């Protein structure tokens, strides 16, 4: 691959990564257990489920 093409791909990838952020927060062990149980029931990773819930709630608020 040519250097310019590699640089373009790298810039596009960096641009996408920089648009997402990581959010951290603390939860009591009991709440965390409940989250994992619910995610397991749905067959989803817990992070995916929580992200879906947040997006659903934000969409409800803006409707």
Coordinates of N, CA and C in Angstrom, one line a residue:
X1 N 0.8 -1.2 0.0 CA 0.0 0.0 0.0 C 0.9 1.2 0.0
X2 N 0.4 2.3 -0.7 CA 1.2 3.5 -0.7 C 1.0 4.3 0.6
X3 N 2.0 5.0 0.9 CA 2.0 5.8 2.2 C 0.8 6.7 2.4
X4 N 0.4 7.4 1.3 CA -0.7 8.3 1.3 C -2.0 7.5 1.7
X5 N -2.2 6.4 1.1 CA -3.4 5.6 1.3 C -3.4 5.1 2.8
X6 N -2.3 4.6 3.3 CA -2.2 4.2 4.6 C -2.5 5.3 5.6
X7 N -2.0 6.5 5.3 CA -2.2 7.7 6.2 C -3.7 8.0 6.1
X8 N -4.3 8.0 5.0 CA -5.8 8.3 4.9 C -6.6 7.3 5.7
X9 N -6.3 6.0 5.6 CA -7.0 5.0 6.3 C -6.8 5.2 7.8
X10 N -5.6 5.5 8.2 CA -5.3 5.8 9.7 C -6.1 7.0 10.2
X11 N -6.1 8.0 9.4 CA -6.9 9.2 9.8 C -8.4 8.9 9.9
X12 N -8.9 8.2 9.0 CA -10.3 7.8 9.1 C -10.6 7.0 10.3
X13 N -9.8 6.0 10.6 CA -10.0 5.2 11.7 C -9.9 6.0 13.0
X14 N -8.9 6.8 13.1 CA -8.7 7.7 14.3 C -9.9 8.6 14.5
X15 N -10.4 9.1 13.4 CA -11.6 10.0 13.5 C -12.8 9.3 14.0
X16 N -13.0 8.0 13.6 CA -14.1 7.2 14.1 C -13.9 6.9 15.6
X17 N -12.7 6.5 16.0 CA -12.5 6.2 17.4 C -12.7 7.4 18.3
X18 N -12.2 8.5 17.9 CA -12.3 9.7 18.7 C -13.8 10.2 18.9
X19 N -14.7 9.7 18.1 CA -16.1 10.2 18.2 C -16.8 9.4 19.4
X20 N -16.2 8.3 19.8 CA -16.8 7.5 20.9 C -16.0 7.8 22.1
X21 N -16.7 7.7 23.3 CA -16.1 7.9 24.5 C -16.4 6.7 25.5
X22 N -15.6 6.6 26.5 CA -15.9 5.6 27.5 C -16.4 6.3 28.7
X23 N -17.5 5.8 29.3 CA -18.1 6.3 30.5 C -17.9 5.3 31.6
X24 N -17.4 5.7 32.8 CA -17.3 4.8 33.9 C -18.1 5.3 35.1
X25 N -18.7 4.4 35.8 CA -19.4 4.8 37.0 C -19.4 3.6 38.0
X26 N -19.7 3.9 39.2 CA -19.7 2.8 40.2 C -21.1 2.3 40.5
X27 N -21.2 1.0 40.7 CA -22.5 0.4 41.1 C -22.3 -0.5 42.3
X28 N -23.3 -0.6 43.1 CA -23.3 -1.6 44.2 C -23.2 -3.0 43.6
X29 N -22.6 -3.9 44.3 CA -22.5 -5.3 43.8 C -23.8 -5.9 43.5
X30 N -24.8 -5.6 44.3 CA -26.2 -6.2 44.0 C -26.7 -5.7 42.7
X31 N -26.5 -4.5 42.4 CA -27.1 -3.9 41.1 C -26.3 -4.5 40.0
X32 N -25.0 -4.6 40.1 CA -24.2 -5.2 39.1 C -24.6 -6.6 38.8
X33 N -24.8 -7.4 39.8 CA -25.3 -8.7 39.6 C -26.6 -8.8 38.9
X34 N -27.5 -7.9 39.2 CA -28.8 -7.8 38.5 C -28.6 -7.5 37.0
X35 N -27.7 -6.5 36.7 CA -27.4 -6.2 35.3 C -26.9 -7.4 34.6
X36 N -25.9 -8.1 35.1 CA -25.4 -9.3 34.5 C -26.5 -10.4 34.3
X37 N -27.4 -10.5 35.2 CA -28.4 -11.5 35.1 C -29.4 -11.1 34.0
X38 N -29.7 -9.9 33.9 CA -30.6 -9.4 32.8 C -30.0 -9.5 31.5
X39 N -28.7 -9.2 31.4 CA -28.0 -9.3 30.1 C -27.9 -10.7 29.7
X40 N -27.7 -11.6 30.6 CA -27.6 -13.1 30.3 C -29.0 -13.5 29.8
X41 N -30.1 -13.1 30.4 CA -31.4 -13.5 29.9 C -31.6 -13.1 28.5
X42 N -31.1 -11.9 28.1 CA -31.3 -11.3 26.8 C -30.2 -11.8 25.8
X43 N -29.2 -12.5 26.3 CA -28.2 -13.0 25.5 C -27.3 -12.0 24.9
X44 N -27.1 -10.9 25.7 CA -26.3 -9.8 25.3 C -25.1 -9.6 26.3
X45 N -24.0 -9.0 25.8 CA -23.0 -8.5 26.7 C -23.6 -7.4 27.6
X46 N -23.2 -7.3 28.8 CA -23.8 -6.3 29.7 C -23.5 -4.9 29.2
X47 N -22.4 -4.6 28.6 CA -22.1 -3.2 28.1 C -23.1 -2.9 26.9
X48 N -23.3 -3.9 26.1 CA -24.3 -3.6 25.0 C -25.7 -3.4 25.5
X49 N -26.1 -4.1 26.5 CA -27.4 -3.9 27.0 C -27.5 -2.6 27.7
X50 N -26.6 -2.2 28.5 CA -26.6 -0.9 29.1 C -26.6 0.3 28.1
X51 N -25.8 0.1 27.1 CA -25.8 1.1 26.0 C -27.1 1.2 25.3
X52 N -27.8 0.1 25.1 CA -29.1 0.1 24.5 C -30.1 0.8 25.4
X53 N -30.0 0.5 26.7 CA -31.0 1.2 27.6 C -30.8 2.7 27.6
X54 N -29.5 3.1 27.6 CA -29.3 4.5 27.6 C -29.8 5.2 26.4
X55 N -29.6 4.6 25.2 CA -30.1 5.1 24.0 C -31.6 5.2 23.9
X56 N -32.2 4.1 24.4 CA -33.7 4.1 24.5 C -34.2 5.2 25.3
X57 N -33.6 5.4 26.5 CA -34.1 6.4 27.4 C -33.9 7.8 26.8
X58 N -32.8 8.1 26.2 CA -32.5 9.4 25.6 C -33.5 9.6 24.4
X59 N -33.8 8.6 23.7 CA -34.8 8.7 22.6 C -36.2 9.0 23.1
X60 N -36.5 8.4 24.2 CA -37.8 8.7 24.9 C -37.9 10.1 25.3
X61 N -36.8 10.6 25.9 CA -36.8 12.0 26.4 C -36.9 13.0 25.3
X62 N -36.3 12.7 24.1 CA -36.3 13.6 23.0 C -37.6 13.5 22.2
X63 N -38.4 12.5 22.4 CA -39.7 12.4 21.6 C -40.8 13.2 22.2

